[in-house]
């Protein structure tokens, strides 16, 4: 009891420590400042890294777009002139003058072929060898490389890449693509786009992977116009592999009026009198060094299987531009042609695109379009030709729904039918 009284004066009383307002304010300001600084750093880091991450996740977004001018069919001044039915007979003096000028000696022939050789050598600067490499295992579990080679041609560039046109057969499914340039240097390339209809593909090679000396010696194809009115009977050069790799042969255009109907596109087929391989490939150029066609033997008749044919370059340009920019071909699934003007006027048939065939399980079939229909409009836009149809289709985007206005024959009368089609992409 006595001890208890001795320590009664000791009592514990807990008091709250008074808040130091100045110190609290300093800490608050410091915390807010640090948060702002970290926020700014995060924003700056995101701004710097976002393009890199986006380009990695979505490589198509980083593509620097290129444009390939599409030249419409050239109408020469003489094509617009009205010719008198009467023709003037040349005088004997004129005939003798022409005969004298046509007499060519050995020296003239040598000069002609030297000029052609110089032209070919210049264009060969744009020629490359594309090697597709795959690794396979034999029966003894030994790994070996399978290398498939194709000739390709440099035809365009942007600030960071060059574009190469190549036949896609046996190349697209390889593990890596090796591009060999005219100076022997080798660089890895990659597929940017492909076109199922023509069997062509576009490869890209980054300039930063090429040496300065290679960039200085390579050439670029100059794309011409396969719609020229003077193309028929004009001399041309087939180069590439018309008769084996790096071969060159000469001849002339024998026909320009054949049209190849493919899925959602039409191509002009140029035929020549040049004898070549049934498996020939390469390019057809005129004497100005411009490409007028891409050699393709798949559409030759049996009796002309060994004569070189080519798809007109004018019709390929739009496909080249899409492939170069990483875009797929818009797909509806029709094979069509223009309704001839004579039939429109004489039989009271509407102008537009005559549907010759529908691809099975295509957007066109699912939308209810039938063979024999005539497409006269898409949404509010009028269509009078296949060219109109292609222009509108090229401006569409996959998964977009379009209303096609059709004229369908019912007994002897054409009636208006509407079909909703969801635009697809041609893989």
PDB file of N, CA, C and O in Angstrom, residues 92-118:
ATOM      1  N   UNK A  92       5.990   7.928-158.504  1.00  0.00           N
ATOM      2  CA  UNK A  92       7.142   7.050-158.671  1.00  0.00           C
ATOM      3  C   UNK A  92       8.369   7.633-157.984  1.00  0.00           C
ATOM      4  O   UNK A  92       9.193   6.902-157.412  1.00  0.00           O
ATOM      5  N   UNK A  93       8.462   8.962-157.973  1.00  0.00           N
ATOM      6  CA  UNK A  93       9.597   9.613-157.327  1.00  0.00           C
ATOM      7  C   UNK A  93       9.606   9.356-155.827  1.00  0.00           C
ATOM      8  O   UNK A  93      10.646   9.090-155.230  1.00  0.00           O
ATOM      9  N   UNK A  94       8.414   9.437-155.222  1.00  0.00           N
ATOM     10  CA  UNK A  94       8.293   9.177-153.779  1.00  0.00           C
ATOM     11  C   UNK A  94       8.643   7.725-153.472  1.00  0.00           C
ATOM     12  O   UNK A  94       9.343   7.409-152.511  1.00  0.00           O
ATOM     13  N   UNK A  95       8.164   6.802-154.321  1.00  0.00           N
ATOM     14  CA  UNK A  95       8.443   5.383-154.112  1.00  0.00           C
ATOM     15  C   UNK A  95       9.938   5.116-154.160  1.00  0.00           C
ATOM     16  O   UNK A  95      10.484   4.402-153.309  1.00  0.00           O
ATOM     17  N   UNK A  96      10.648   5.703-155.140  1.00  0.00           N
ATOM     18  CA  UNK A  96      12.083   5.485-155.267  1.00  0.00           C
ATOM     19  C   UNK A  96      12.828   6.045-154.052  1.00  0.00           C
ATOM     20  O   UNK A  96      13.778   5.435-153.553  1.00  0.00           O
ATOM     21  N   UNK A  97      12.358   7.192-153.556  1.00  0.00           N
ATOM     22  CA  UNK A  97      12.994   7.801-152.379  1.00  0.00           C
ATOM     23  C   UNK A  97      12.844   6.900-151.161  1.00  0.00           C
ATOM     24  O   UNK A  97      13.792   6.688-150.400  1.00  0.00           O
ATOM     25  N   UNK A  98      11.642   6.356-150.972  1.00  0.00           N
ATOM     26  CA  UNK A  98      11.385   5.471-149.828  1.00  0.00           C
ATOM     27  C   UNK A  98      12.239   4.220-149.930  1.00  0.00           C
ATOM     28  O   UNK A  98      12.826   3.757-148.942  1.00  0.00           O
ATOM     29  N   UNK A  99      12.363   3.661-151.135  1.00  0.00           N
ATOM     30  CA  UNK A  99      13.169   2.455-151.328  1.00  0.00           C
ATOM     31  C   UNK A  99      14.629   2.727-150.977  1.00  0.00           C
ATOM     32  O   UNK A  99      15.294   1.906-150.336  1.00  0.00           O
ATOM     33  N   UNK A 100      15.118   3.883-151.382  1.00  0.00           N
ATOM     34  CA  UNK A 100      16.503   4.221-151.081  1.00  0.00           C
ATOM     35  C   UNK A 100      16.728   4.337-149.577  1.00  0.00           C
ATOM     36  O   UNK A 100      17.752   3.889-149.042  1.00  0.00           O
ATOM     37  N   UNK A 101      15.768   4.944-148.870  1.00  0.00           N
ATOM     38  CA  UNK A 101      15.909   5.139-147.431  1.00  0.00           C
ATOM     39  C   UNK A 101      15.764   3.832-146.662  1.00  0.00           C
ATOM     40  O   UNK A 101      16.276   3.685-145.557  1.00  0.00           O
ATOM     41  N   UNK A 102      15.049   2.857-147.245  1.00  0.00           N
ATOM     42  CA  UNK A 102      14.847   1.589-146.563  1.00  0.00           C
ATOM     43  C   UNK A 102      16.004   0.622-146.745  1.00  0.00           C
ATOM     44  O   UNK A 102      16.069  -0.394-146.079  1.00  0.00           O
ATOM     45  N   UNK A 103      16.900   0.913-147.655  1.00  0.00           N
ATOM     46  CA  UNK A 103      18.032   0.021-147.874  1.00  0.00           C
ATOM     47  C   UNK A 103      19.053   0.204-146.747  1.00  0.00           C
ATOM     48  O   UNK A 103      19.721   1.225-146.647  1.00  0.00           O
ATOM     49  N   UNK A 104      19.133  -0.820-145.873  1.00  0.00           N
ATOM     50  CA  UNK A 104      20.029  -0.767-144.723  1.00  0.00           C
ATOM     51  C   UNK A 104      21.195  -1.710-144.945  1.00  0.00           C
ATOM     52  O   UNK A 104      21.016  -2.869-145.330  1.00  0.00           O
ATOM     53  N   UNK A 105      22.373  -1.200-144.691  1.00  0.00           N
ATOM     54  CA  UNK A 105      23.553  -2.029-144.813  1.00  0.00           C
ATOM     55  C   UNK A 105      23.914  -2.684-143.500  1.00  0.00           C
ATOM     56  O   UNK A 105      23.235  -2.520-142.475  1.00  0.00           O
ATOM     57  N   UNK A 106      25.017  -3.432-143.490  1.00  0.00           N
ATOM     58  CA  UNK A 106      25.478  -4.132-142.287  1.00  0.00           C
ATOM     59  C   UNK A 106      25.761  -3.159-141.153  1.00  0.00           C
ATOM     60  O   UNK A 106      25.442  -3.420-139.987  1.00  0.00           O
ATOM     61  N   UNK A 107      26.331  -2.024-141.482  1.00  0.00           N
ATOM     62  CA  UNK A 107      26.677  -1.032-140.454  1.00  0.00           C
ATOM     63  C   UNK A 107      25.435  -0.525-139.733  1.00  0.00           C
ATOM     64  O   UNK A 107      25.439  -0.337-138.512  1.00  0.00           O
ATOM     65  N   UNK A 108      24.353  -0.314-140.509  1.00  0.00           N
ATOM     66  CA  UNK A 108      23.108   0.172-139.888  1.00  0.00           C
ATOM     67  C   UNK A 108      22.519  -0.880-138.946  1.00  0.00           C
ATOM     68  O   UNK A 108      22.023  -0.553-137.859  1.00  0.00           O
ATOM     69  N   UNK A 109      22.580  -2.148-139.359  1.00  0.00           N
ATOM     70  CA  UNK A 109      22.080  -3.210-138.490  1.00  0.00           C
ATOM     71  C   UNK A 109      22.918  -3.319-137.216  1.00  0.00           C
ATOM     72  O   UNK A 109      22.394  -3.497-136.118  1.00  0.00           O
ATOM     73  N   UNK A 110      24.219  -3.208-137.346  1.00  0.00           N
ATOM     74  CA  UNK A 110      25.088  -3.274-136.181  1.00  0.00           C
ATOM     75  C   UNK A 110      24.782  -2.133-135.217  1.00  0.00           C
ATOM     76  O   UNK A 110      24.737  -2.330-133.996  1.00  0.00           O
ATOM     77  N   UNK A 111      24.581  -0.948-135.763  1.00  0.00           N
ATOM     78  CA  UNK A 111      24.263   0.204-134.927  1.00  0.00           C
ATOM     79  C   UNK A 111      22.925   0.001-134.214  1.00  0.00           C
ATOM     80  O   UNK A 111      22.776   0.310-133.027  1.00  0.00           O
ATOM     81  N   UNK A 112      21.935  -0.536-134.949  1.00  0.00           N
ATOM     82  CA  UNK A 112      20.614  -0.787-134.367  1.00  0.00           C
ATOM     83  C   UNK A 112      20.711  -1.745-133.188  1.00  0.00           C
ATOM     84  O   UNK A 112      20.176  -1.473-132.107  1.00  0.00           O
ATOM     85  N   UNK A 113      21.422  -2.848-133.350  1.00  0.00           N
ATOM     86  CA  UNK A 113      21.517  -3.838-132.289  1.00  0.00           C
ATOM     87  C   UNK A 113      22.389  -3.365-131.129  1.00  0.00           C
ATOM     88  O   UNK A 113      22.156  -3.734-129.979  1.00  0.00           O
ATOM     89  N   UNK A 114      23.386  -2.536-131.432  1.00  0.00           N
ATOM     90  CA  UNK A 114      24.172  -1.960-130.339  1.00  0.00           C
ATOM     91  C   UNK A 114      23.304  -1.049-129.481  1.00  0.00           C
ATOM     92  O   UNK A 114      23.412  -1.041-128.250  1.00  0.00           O
ATOM     93  N   UNK A 115      22.425  -0.279-130.137  1.00  0.00           N
ATOM     94  CA  UNK A 115      21.523   0.603-129.386  1.00  0.00           C
ATOM     95  C   UNK A 115      20.557  -0.201-128.528  1.00  0.00           C
ATOM     96  O   UNK A 115      20.268   0.166-127.380  1.00  0.00           O
ATOM     97  N   UNK A 116      20.045  -1.289-129.087  1.00  0.00           N
ATOM     98  CA  UNK A 116      19.140  -2.141-128.312  1.00  0.00           C
ATOM     99  C   UNK A 116      19.880  -2.770-127.140  1.00  0.00           C
ATOM    100  O   UNK A 116      19.358  -2.845-126.018  1.00  0.00           O
ATOM    101  N   UNK A 117      21.120  -3.192-127.394  1.00  0.00           N
ATOM    102  CA  UNK A 117      21.928  -3.787-126.321  1.00  0.00           C
ATOM    103  C   UNK A 117      22.162  -2.782-125.196  1.00  0.00           C
ATOM    104  O   UNK A 117      22.073  -3.119-124.002  1.00  0.00           O
ATOM    105  N   UNK A 118      22.450  -1.540-125.548  1.00  0.00           N
ATOM    106  CA  UNK A 118      22.660  -0.493-124.538  1.00  0.00           C
ATOM    107  C   UNK A 118      21.396  -0.275-123.720  1.00  0.00           C
ATOM    108  O   UNK A 118      21.448  -0.083-122.495  1.00  0.00           O
TER     109      UNK A 118
END
